[in-house]
Coordinates of C-alpha atoms in Angstrom, one line a residue:
X29 CA -38.6 2.4 28.8
X30 CA -41.9 1.7 30.5
X31 CA -45.1 0.5 28.9
X32 CA -45.9 2.0 25.5
X33 CA -49.2 3.7 25.0
X34 CA -51.8 3.8 22.2
X35 CA -53.9 7.0 22.0
X36 CA -56.7 5.5 24.1
X37 CA -55.1 3.0 26.4
X38 CA -51.9 1.5 27.9
X39 CA -50.3 -1.3 25.9
X40 CA -49.7 -3.4 29.0
X41 CA -46.5 -5.3 29.4
X42 CA -44.6 -3.6 26.5
X43 CA -41.8 -2.1 28.6
X44 CA -38.3 -2.9 27.6
X45 CA -34.7 -2.6 28.8
X46 CA -31.7 -2.6 26.5
X47 CA -27.9 -2.1 26.6
X48 CA -25.3 -2.2 23.9
X49 CA -21.6 -1.7 23.3
X50 CA -19.4 -1.7 20.3
X51 CA -15.7 -1.0 19.6
X52 CA -13.1 -1.5 17.0
X53 CA -9.4 -1.2 16.4
X54 CA -7.5 -0.9 13.1
X55 CA -3.9 -1.1 12.0
X56 CA -2.8 0.6 8.7
X57 CA 0.3 -0.4 6.7
X58 CA 1.4 0.7 3.2
X59 CA -0.1 -2.2 1.4
X60 CA -2.6 -3.7 3.8
X61 CA -4.7 -3.0 6.9
X62 CA -6.1 -5.2 9.6
X63 CA -9.1 -4.4 11.8
X64 CA -11.1 -6.1 14.5
X65 CA -14.5 -5.2 15.9
X66 CA -16.9 -6.4 18.5
X67 CA -20.5 -5.5 19.4
X68 CA -22.8 -6.6 22.2
X69 CA -26.5 -6.1 22.5
X70 CA -28.8 -7.1 25.4
X71 CA -32.5 -6.5 25.5
X72 CA -35.5 -7.7 27.7
X73 CA -38.7 -7.0 25.8
X74 CA -42.2 -7.3 27.2
X75 CA -44.8 -8.8 24.9
X76 CA -48.2 -7.3 24.8
X77 CA -50.3 -9.2 27.5
X78 CA -53.4 -9.0 25.4
X79 CA -51.8 -10.9 22.5
X80 CA -51.8 -14.1 24.7
X81 CA -55.4 -15.0 25.2
X82 CA -56.8 -17.6 27.5
X83 CA -59.7 -18.9 25.4
X84 CA -61.4 -18.6 22.1
X85 CA -64.0 -16.1 23.4
X86 CA -61.2 -13.7 24.5
X87 CA -59.5 -14.0 21.1
X88 CA -62.7 -13.5 19.1
X89 CA -63.7 -10.5 21.2
X90 CA -60.3 -8.9 20.9
X91 CA -60.2 -9.2 17.1
X92 CA -63.8 -7.9 16.7
X93 CA -64.1 -5.3 19.4
X94 CA -60.7 -3.7 18.6
X95 CA -60.1 -3.3 22.4
X96 CA -57.2 -5.2 24.2
X97 CA -58.5 -7.9 26.5
X98 CA -55.9 -6.7 29.2
X99 CA -55.3 -3.1 30.0
X100 CA -53.4 -2.3 33.3
X101 CA -51.9 0.8 34.8
X102 CA -48.7 2.2 33.4
X103 CA -45.6 0.3 34.7
X104 CA -41.9 0.0 34.2
X105 CA -42.0 -3.7 35.2
X106 CA -41.7 -6.5 32.6
X107 CA -43.8 -9.6 33.3
X108 CA -44.3 -12.8 31.3
X109 CA -44.8 -13.1 28.3
X110 CA -41.4 -11.6 27.5
X111 CA -38.3 -12.0 25.5
X112 CA -34.7 -11.9 26.7
X113 CA -32.3 -11.6 23.8
X114 CA -28.4 -11.4 23.9
X115 CA -26.4 -10.9 20.7
X116 CA -22.6 -10.9 20.2
X117 CA -20.7 -10.4 17.0
X118 CA -17.0 -10.3 16.5
X119 CA -15.2 -9.6 13.1
X120 CA -11.7 -9.6 11.8
X121 CA -11.0 -8.0 8.5
X122 CA -7.8 -8.1 6.4
X123 CA -7.4 -6.0 3.2
X124 CA -4.4 -6.4 0.9
X125 CA -3.7 -3.9 -1.9
X126 CA -1.7 -5.5 -4.7
X127 CA -1.7 -2.1 -6.5
X128 CA -4.1 0.7 -7.2
X129 CA -6.4 -1.5 -9.3
X130 CA -6.5 -4.8 -7.4
X131 CA -7.1 -5.8 -3.8
X132 CA -8.1 -8.8 -1.7
X133 CA -10.5 -8.6 1.3
X134 CA -10.7 -11.4 3.8
X135 CA -13.3 -11.4 6.7
X136 CA -14.1 -13.8 9.5
X137 CA -17.2 -13.2 11.6
X138 CA -18.6 -15.0 14.5
X139 CA -22.1 -14.4 15.9
X140 CA -23.7 -15.8 19.0
X141 CA -27.4 -15.2 19.7
X142 CA -29.2 -16.3 22.9
X143 CA -33.0 -16.1 22.7
X144 CA -35.2 -16.8 25.7
X145 CA -39.0 -16.5 25.5
X146 CA -41.0 -16.6 28.7
X147 CA -44.7 -17.5 28.8
X148 CA -47.3 -17.2 31.6
X149 CA -46.8 -20.7 33.2
X150 CA -47.6 -22.3 36.5
X151 CA -45.7 -20.9 39.5
X152 CA -42.9 -23.4 39.6
X153 CA -42.3 -22.9 35.8
X154 CA -42.9 -19.2 35.6
X155 CA -39.2 -18.4 35.7
X156 CA -38.3 -21.1 33.3
X157 CA -38.1 -20.1 29.6
X158 CA -40.7 -21.6 27.3
X159 CA -38.2 -21.2 24.5
X160 CA -34.4 -21.3 24.9
X161 CA -32.3 -21.1 21.7
X162 CA -28.6 -20.8 21.2
X163 CA -27.6 -19.8 17.7
X164 CA -23.9 -19.8 16.7
X165 CA -22.8 -18.7 13.2
X166 CA -19.3 -18.7 11.8
X167 CA -18.7 -17.0 8.4
X168 CA -15.5 -16.8 6.3
X169 CA -15.5 -14.7 3.1
X170 CA -12.8 -13.9 0.5
X171 CA -13.4 -11.2 -2.1
X172 CA -11.0 -10.1 -4.9
X173 CA -11.5 -7.0 -7.1
X174 CA -9.6 -6.0 -10.2
X175 CA -9.9 -3.0 -12.5
X176 CA -8.2 -2.9 -15.9
X177 CA -8.9 -0.2 -18.5
X178 CA -12.6 -0.5 -19.3
X179 CA -13.1 -3.7 -17.3
X180 CA -13.7 -4.4 -13.6
X181 CA -14.1 -7.8 -12.0
X182 CA -15.1 -8.8 -8.6
X183 CA -15.1 -12.4 -7.5
X184 CA -15.3 -14.3 -4.2
X185 CA -16.2 -17.3 -2.1
X186 CA -18.1 -17.5 1.2
X187 CA -18.3 -20.4 3.7
X188 CA -20.8 -20.4 6.6
X189 CA -21.6 -22.8 9.4
X190 CA -24.6 -22.4 11.7
X191 CA -25.6 -24.4 14.8
X192 CA -28.9 -24.0 16.6
X193 CA -29.4 -25.6 20.0
X194 CA -32.9 -25.8 21.6
X195 CA -32.5 -26.4 25.3
X196 CA -34.9 -29.3 26.3
X197 CA -35.0 -28.0 29.9
X198 CA -37.9 -25.7 29.0
X199 CA -40.2 -28.8 29.1
X200 CA -42.0 -27.6 26.0
X201 CA -41.4 -28.7 22.4
X202 CA -39.3 -25.9 20.9
X203 CA -40.6 -23.7 18.1
X204 CA -37.3 -24.3 16.2
X205 CA -35.4 -27.6 16.8
X206 CA -31.7 -28.4 16.9
X207 CA -30.1 -28.1 13.5
X208 CA -26.7 -27.7 11.7
X209 CA -26.6 -25.6 8.5
X210 CA -23.7 -25.4 6.1
X211 CA -23.6 -22.8 3.2
X212 CA -20.9 -22.5 0.5
X213 CA -21.1 -19.9 -2.2
X214 CA -19.0 -18.6 -5.1
X215 CA -19.7 -15.6 -7.4
X216 CA -18.3 -13.4 -10.1
X217 CA -19.4 -10.0 -11.3
X218 CA -18.0 -8.3 -14.4
X219 CA -18.5 -4.7 -15.6
X220 CA -17.5 -3.3 -19.0
X221 CA -17.6 0.4 -19.9
X222 CA -18.4 0.5 -23.6
X223 CA -18.2 4.3 -23.5
X224 CA -18.3 7.1 -20.9
X225 CA -22.1 7.0 -21.0
X226 CA -22.8 3.3 -21.5
X227 CA -22.0 0.4 -19.2
X228 CA -23.0 -3.3 -19.1
X229 CA -22.6 -5.7 -16.3
X230 CA -23.3 -9.3 -15.5
X231 CA -23.0 -11.7 -12.5
X232 CA -23.2 -15.4 -11.8
X233 CA -23.3 -17.1 -8.4
X234 CA -23.5 -20.8 -7.2
X235 CA -24.6 -21.8 -3.7
X236 CA -24.6 -25.1 -1.9
X237 CA -26.6 -25.5 1.3
X238 CA -27.3 -28.4 3.6
X239 CA -29.5 -28.5 6.7
X240 CA -29.5 -31.4 9.2
X241 CA -32.0 -31.2 12.0
X242 CA -33.2 -33.3 15.0
X243 CA -36.8 -32.9 15.9
X244 CA -39.5 -34.7 17.9
X245 CA -42.9 -34.8 16.1
X246 CA -46.2 -35.7 17.7
X247 CA -47.4 -38.7 15.7
X248 CA -50.8 -37.0 15.2
X249 CA -49.1 -34.0 13.7
X250 CA -46.8 -36.1 11.5
X251 CA -49.8 -38.1 10.1
X252 CA -52.0 -35.1 9.8
X253 CA -49.5 -33.4 7.5
X254 CA -48.9 -36.6 5.5
X255 CA -45.3 -37.0 6.4
X256 CA -45.7 -40.7 7.1
X257 CA -45.9 -41.3 3.4
X258 CA -43.6 -38.6 2.1
X259 CA -40.7 -38.7 4.6
X260 CA -40.6 -42.1 6.3
X261 CA -36.8 -42.2 6.0
X262 CA -36.5 -39.3 8.5
X263 CA -37.9 -41.4 11.4
X264 CA -35.1 -42.8 13.7
X265 CA -36.9 -43.7 16.9
X266 CA -40.4 -44.4 18.3
X267 CA -41.2 -42.6 21.7
X268 CA -44.8 -43.7 22.1
X269 CA -46.8 -40.6 21.1
X270 CA -43.8 -39.0 19.3
X271 CA -41.4 -39.8 16.5
X272 CA -37.7 -38.8 16.8
X273 CA -36.8 -37.6 13.3
X274 CA -33.7 -36.4 11.6
X275 CA -34.7 -34.3 8.5
X276 CA -32.0 -33.5 6.0
X277 CA -32.1 -31.3 3.0
X278 CA -29.5 -30.4 0.4
X279 CA -29.7 -27.6 -2.2
X280 CA -27.7 -26.5 -5.2
X281 CA -28.7 -23.0 -6.5
X282 CA -27.5 -20.9 -9.4
X283 CA -28.3 -17.2 -9.7
X284 CA -27.5 -14.8 -12.5
X285 CA -28.1 -11.1 -13.4
X286 CA -27.4 -8.8 -16.3
X287 CA -27.8 -5.1 -16.6
X288 CA -27.1 -1.9 -18.6
X289 CA -26.5 1.7 -17.6
X290 CA -27.0 4.6 -20.0
X291 CA -26.6 8.3 -19.6
X292 CA -27.9 10.7 -22.2
X293 CA -26.6 14.1 -23.3
X294 CA -29.6 15.7 -21.6
X295 CA -28.7 14.2 -18.2
X296 CA -31.1 11.3 -18.2
X297 CA -29.8 8.2 -16.5
X298 CA -31.3 4.7 -17.3
X299 CA -30.6 1.5 -15.5
X300 CA -32.1 -1.8 -16.6
X301 CA -31.6 -5.2 -14.9
X302 CA -32.7 -8.7 -15.4
X303 CA -32.0 -11.3 -12.7
X304 CA -32.8 -14.9 -11.8
X305 CA -32.3 -16.1 -8.2
X306 CA -33.2 -19.0 -5.9
X307 CA -33.9 -19.1 -2.1
X308 CA -34.0 -22.1 0.1
X309 CA -36.6 -22.5 2.8
X310 CA -35.1 -21.5 6.1
X311 CA -35.3 -23.6 9.2
X312 CA -38.3 -21.7 10.7
X313 CA -40.2 -22.3 7.5
X314 CA -39.4 -26.0 7.6
X315 CA -39.6 -26.8 11.2
X316 CA -41.8 -24.2 13.1
X317 CA -44.1 -26.1 15.4
X318 CA -45.5 -24.1 18.3
X319 CA -46.3 -20.8 19.8
X320 CA -44.4 -17.8 18.5
X321 CA -44.5 -15.6 21.6
X322 CA -43.7 -12.3 20.1
X323 CA -46.6 -12.4 17.7
X324 CA -49.1 -14.5 19.8
X325 CA -49.7 -17.1 17.1
X326 CA -48.9 -20.7 16.5
X327 CA -46.7 -21.2 13.5
X328 CA -46.4 -24.5 11.6
X329 CA -43.7 -25.2 9.1
X330 CA -43.8 -27.6 6.2
X331 CA -41.2 -30.2 5.3
X332 CA -42.7 -30.3 1.7
X333 CA -41.5 -26.8 0.9
X334 CA -39.4 -26.4 -2.2
X335 CA -36.9 -23.6 -3.0
X336 CA -38.2 -20.3 -4.3
X337 CA -37.2 -19.3 -7.8
X338 CA -37.4 -15.6 -8.8
X339 CA -37.2 -13.9 -12.2
X340 CA -37.1 -10.1 -11.9
X341 CA -37.0 -7.3 -14.4
X342 CA -36.4 -3.7 -13.1
X343 CA -35.9 -0.3 -14.6
X344 CA -34.6 2.8 -13.0
X345 CA -34.9 6.3 -14.6
X346 CA -33.1 9.2 -13.0
X347 CA -33.2 12.9 -14.0
X348 CA -31.7 16.0 -12.3
X349 CA -33.0 19.5 -13.3
X350 CA -31.1 22.3 -11.5
X351 CA -31.9 21.8 -7.8
X352 CA -34.6 19.1 -8.4
X353 CA -34.0 15.4 -9.0
X354 CA -36.4 12.5 -9.6
X355 CA -36.0 8.7 -9.6
X356 CA -38.5 6.2 -10.8
X357 CA -38.1 2.4 -10.3
X358 CA -40.8 0.1 -11.8
X359 CA -40.3 -3.6 -11.5
X360 CA -42.0 -7.0 -12.1
X361 CA -41.0 -10.1 -10.2
X362 CA -42.3 -13.7 -10.9
X363 CA -41.7 -16.1 -8.0
X364 CA -42.2 -19.8 -8.4
X365 CA -42.9 -21.6 -5.1
X366 CA -43.3 -18.3 -3.2
X367 CA -43.3 -19.0 0.6
X368 CA -45.8 -17.1 2.8
X369 CA -47.6 -17.5 6.1
X370 CA -51.4 -18.2 5.9
X371 CA -53.9 -18.1 8.8
X372 CA -55.8 -21.4 8.9
X373 CA -57.8 -21.3 12.2
X374 CA -57.5 -21.7 16.0
X375 CA -55.7 -24.2 18.1
X376 CA -56.4 -24.6 21.8
X377 CA -53.5 -25.6 24.0
X378 CA -53.1 -25.9 27.8
X379 CA -51.8 -22.3 27.6
X380 CA -54.9 -20.9 25.8
X381 CA -56.3 -20.4 22.3
X382 CA -54.2 -18.9 19.6
X383 CA -54.5 -18.3 15.8
X384 CA -52.7 -20.9 13.7
X385 CA -50.6 -19.7 10.7
X386 CA -49.0 -22.2 8.3
X387 CA -46.2 -21.8 5.9
X388 CA -47.5 -22.3 2.3
X389 CA -46.3 -22.0 -1.2
X390 CA -47.7 -20.7 -4.4
X391 CA -46.7 -19.1 -7.7
X392 CA -46.7 -15.3 -7.3
X393 CA -46.3 -12.1 -9.3
X394 CA -45.2 -8.9 -7.7
X395 CA -45.6 -5.7 -9.8
X396 CA -44.5 -2.5 -8.2
X397 CA -43.0 1.0 -8.5
X398 CA -40.9 3.2 -6.2
X399 CA -40.7 7.0 -6.8
X400 CA -38.4 9.5 -5.1
X401 CA -37.8 13.2 -5.5
X402 CA -35.4 15.7 -3.9
X403 CA -35.8 19.5 -4.2
X404 CA -33.3 21.9 -2.8
X405 CA -35.6 25.0 -2.6
X406 CA -32.7 27.3 -1.3
X407 CA -29.7 27.1 1.0
X408 CA -32.0 26.5 4.0
X409 CA -35.1 24.7 2.8
X410 CA -35.3 21.2 1.2
X411 CA -38.2 18.9 0.3
X412 CA -38.2 15.2 -0.4
X413 CA -41.0 12.8 -1.5
X414 CA -41.2 9.1 -1.7
X415 CA -43.9 6.7 -2.9
X416 CA -43.9 2.9 -2.8
X417 CA -46.6 0.6 -4.2
X418 CA -46.6 -3.2 -4.9
X419 CA -49.4 -5.3 -6.3
X420 CA -49.0 -9.0 -5.3
X421 CA -51.0 -11.7 -7.0
X422 CA -51.3 -15.4 -6.1
X423 CA -51.3 -16.8 -9.7
X424 CA -52.1 -20.4 -8.5
X425 CA -55.3 -19.5 -6.6
X426 CA -56.1 -16.4 -8.8
X427 CA -56.4 -14.1 -5.8
X428 CA -54.4 -11.3 -4.1
X429 CA -51.3 -12.2 -2.0
X430 CA -51.6 -11.9 1.8
X431 CA -49.4 -9.3 3.6
X432 CA -48.7 -7.0 0.7
X433 CA -48.0 -3.4 1.9
X434 CA -50.5 -0.9 0.6
X435 CA -49.6 2.4 -1.1
X436 CA -47.2 4.4 1.0
X437 CA -46.6 8.2 0.6
X438 CA -43.9 10.1 2.4
X439 CA -43.3 13.9 2.4
X440 CA -40.5 15.6 4.3
X441 CA -39.7 19.3 4.5
X442 CA -36.4 20.3 6.2
X443 CA -34.9 23.6 7.4
X444 CA -31.2 23.9 8.2
X445 CA -29.0 26.7 9.2
X446 CA -25.3 25.9 9.7
X447 CA -24.4 29.1 11.6
X448 CA -27.2 28.5 14.1
X449 CA -25.2 25.6 15.7
X450 CA -26.0 23.5 12.6
X451 CA -29.8 23.6 13.4
X452 CA -31.9 21.0 11.6
X453 CA -35.7 20.9 11.7
X454 CA -37.7 18.3 9.9
X455 CA -41.4 17.7 9.5
X456 CA -42.4 14.3 8.0
X457 CA -45.8 13.3 6.7
X458 CA -46.5 9.5 6.4
X459 CA -49.7 8.4 4.5
X460 CA -50.5 4.7 4.5
X461 CA -53.6 3.9 2.4
X462 CA -56.0 1.0 3.1
X463 CA -55.0 -2.3 1.4
X464 CA -58.1 -3.1 -0.7
X465 CA -56.6 -6.2 -2.3
X466 CA -56.5 -9.2 0.1
X467 CA -57.4 -12.8 0.2
X468 CA -60.3 -14.1 2.3
X469 CA -58.8 -16.4 4.9
X470 CA -61.6 -15.9 7.4
X471 CA -62.7 -19.1 9.3
X472 CA -65.4 -20.2 11.6
X473 CA -65.3 -21.3 15.2
X474 CA -67.5 -21.8 18.2
X475 CA -67.6 -19.4 21.2
X476 CA -69.7 -19.5 24.4
X477 CA -72.5 -17.0 24.5
X478 CA -75.1 -17.2 27.3
X479 CA -73.8 -20.6 28.2
X480 CA -74.4 -21.9 24.7
X481 CA -72.1 -22.6 21.8
X482 CA -72.4 -20.1 19.0
X483 CA -70.9 -20.4 15.6
X484 CA -69.1 -17.2 14.5
X485 CA -66.9 -16.1 11.6
X486 CA -63.5 -14.7 12.7
X487 CA -62.5 -11.9 10.4
X488 CA -58.8 -12.3 10.3
X489 CA -58.4 -11.0 6.7
X490 CA -59.8 -7.5 6.4
X491 CA -57.0 -4.9 6.5
X492 CA -57.3 -1.9 8.9
X493 CA -58.3 1.6 7.6
X494 CA -55.9 4.1 6.1
X495 CA -54.0 6.5 8.3
X496 CA -51.9 9.7 8.2
X497 CA -49.1 10.4 10.7
X498 CA -47.0 13.4 11.3
X499 CA -43.5 13.2 12.8
X500 CA -41.0 15.9 13.9
X501 CA -37.2 15.8 14.3
X502 CA -34.7 18.5 15.3
X503 CA -31.1 18.8 16.3
X504 CA -28.4 21.3 17.2
X505 CA -24.6 20.8 17.7
X506 CA -22.5 22.6 20.4
X507 CA -18.8 22.6 21.3
X508 CA -19.4 22.0 25.0
X509 CA -15.8 21.1 26.0
X510 CA -12.4 21.2 24.4
X511 CA -12.3 18.6 21.7
X512 CA -15.9 17.5 22.6
X513 CA -18.9 18.2 20.4
X514 CA -22.4 17.6 21.7
X515 CA -25.5 16.9 19.5
X516 CA -28.9 17.5 21.2
X517 CA -31.9 16.0 19.3
X518 CA -35.6 16.1 20.0
X519 CA -38.1 14.0 18.0
X520 CA -41.8 13.5 18.2
X521 CA -43.5 10.5 16.6
X522 CA -47.2 10.5 15.7
X523 CA -47.6 14.2 16.6
X524 CA -51.4 14.1 16.3
X525 CA -51.8 11.0 18.5
X526 CA -53.6 9.1 15.8
X527 CA -55.2 5.7 16.5
X528 CA -54.2 3.3 13.8
X529 CA -53.2 -0.3 13.1
X530 CA -50.5 -1.6 10.7
X531 CA -51.7 -4.2 8.2
X532 CA -48.3 -5.9 8.3
X533 CA -48.2 -6.2 12.1
X534 CA -49.8 -9.4 13.3
X535 CA -50.4 -7.9 16.7
X536 CA -53.0 -5.6 15.0
X537 CA -55.5 -8.2 16.0
X538 CA -55.1 -7.2 19.6
X539 CA -54.2 -3.5 20.0
X540 CA -53.5 -0.2 18.2
X541 CA -50.1 1.0 17.4
X542 CA -48.1 3.5 19.5
X543 CA -49.6 6.9 20.0
X544 CA -47.6 10.2 20.4
X545 CA -44.1 9.6 21.7
X546 CA -41.2 11.9 22.5
X547 CA -37.5 11.2 22.4
X548 CA -34.6 13.3 23.6
X549 CA -31.1 12.3 22.5
X550 CA -27.7 13.4 23.6
X551 CA -24.6 12.4 21.6
X552 CA -21.0 13.2 22.6
X553 CA -18.2 13.0 20.0
X554 CA -14.7 13.3 21.3

C-alpha cells in the first residue's frame, strides 16, 4: 500500500509492504492427535516523516499548529525512518485422550522475531539499521484436564526461555539491550457444580521469572537516575564515559481467583469474580534507553521498578428476552505499583529533538463498565450496541491517570439474506468522546523566535476533541468453480472523511488519523 492520507493532507512515508504465509498438518488417531503448524510474516512499514523532527522549533510548531511539518506528494516508496519486521512461529501439539473425561495437551512453540528500525542518518549509514534486534522464544506447556461428576479440574505447567540480541553493528546504543529471560509457571483451576444453576470456581498460579541483561549505560545517565547508589553491584567494567552493567532480577509471583455463576428461573445470569495477580516489569520497562522510532519519542526505562500487584472485583449480568439480549460488566481494579509512561520534557540528540517519556510507577484505581446488547429484529435485520468506559485515578498523586481511553459507543446495524449469495451489509457507528480527565504533564522549553530565545509551554497533555466515524462492510459468496467458493467483500472506513486524532496514539502530536479508505477483498476457499 502507498502513503496513507488524512482528510486534508498526505501522511508522508506511511506506505507499507507485507507478505504472510501459514500452513498446518494434523494426524488423528483413536486416542490421540498430533499437529504441526508454521506461520511467516514479513512487513516493511514506513514511519510518518513528520514524527521525526529536526529541532525543538519544529516539534513545538507541529504539536501546536496541528499540521505535519513534512507533507510530500503521494508515493509508494518507503524511505527512512522505517521498520523492517520478520516473524516466524512454529508449533507442535500433542493431545492424548485417556477417556471421555480426561485428556493431556502438550505444546512446544518456537518464535523468532527480527526487528530492524532505520533512521535518517548520514549517507554512509543510511542503509544501516539504527536498531537491530533478534528475539528468540521457546515455550513448552503441559495441560491436563479431568471431569468427574460435578467437578472439573484443569492443571498445567509452562516453561519459557527468551533471548534478545541487540546487534552492535548499528553504531547506536540499542533501545533494548541483550538479555535472557526464563519463566516457569504452574497453575490449577477447579470448578464445582453445586446445582444445575449454580457453579463455583477457583484458581491458583505460581510463577518464577528471571531476567539477566547486559547493557552499556552512559555514566551521566547512570548517575542522573541514582543508580550509582542503588545498583553498584551491576557494574562490571569501566569504559571511560560508559559503564558496562549486568542487571539481574528474580521474581516469585502468586496469583489467585475465585468466582461464582448463578442462573435464575427468569433467565438472568450472574457471574462474580475476585482475583489477585502480579506482573513483573518487562525488559522494555526496565531497560529502554533511546529513540523509539515508530512513535517518534525517546523512552527511558527504570531499574527501580517493582512488580505490579492487582486486586480486581468484577460482576457480569446477562439477560435474554426473546430476540434481545443484554450484558453488563462493571468492575473495579486496584493496582499497586502501576507502571505507565509519562512525558517529562525534550531531549536534543545529534538526530534532532524528541519528546522524552519515562516509565513511572504509582498506586492506581480503575473503575469501569462494559455494556453490550444484541437485537435480532427479524430474519434479515440485526442491531448490536457496545459501550466501554473506564475511570483511571492516580491514588498517589491524587490526579487522573494518563492514557485512559474515553467513553466509547458503538452501534452496528446488519442486513443479511442467505438466498442472495449470502449477502451481508453492515453499517457501523463509532463515537469516541473527549477525555476530560487527564493529568497536566505540560512542560516549558525555549524555541527560537525572530533570532531570540522564547520560553514556551508545550501542551502535551490536552486530549483531542471527540469524534464520530461511520464504517461500512459488505460481502457476498459465489460458487465460482467446482469445489471452489469465492467471497467478495467491500469495506469503507471513515465514510465521512472525518479529521480526528486518537488520544491513545502518541503520533497524534504530529498528524491526524486516516481519512476515508476503501478495501476490496477476495477470498477463495477450496
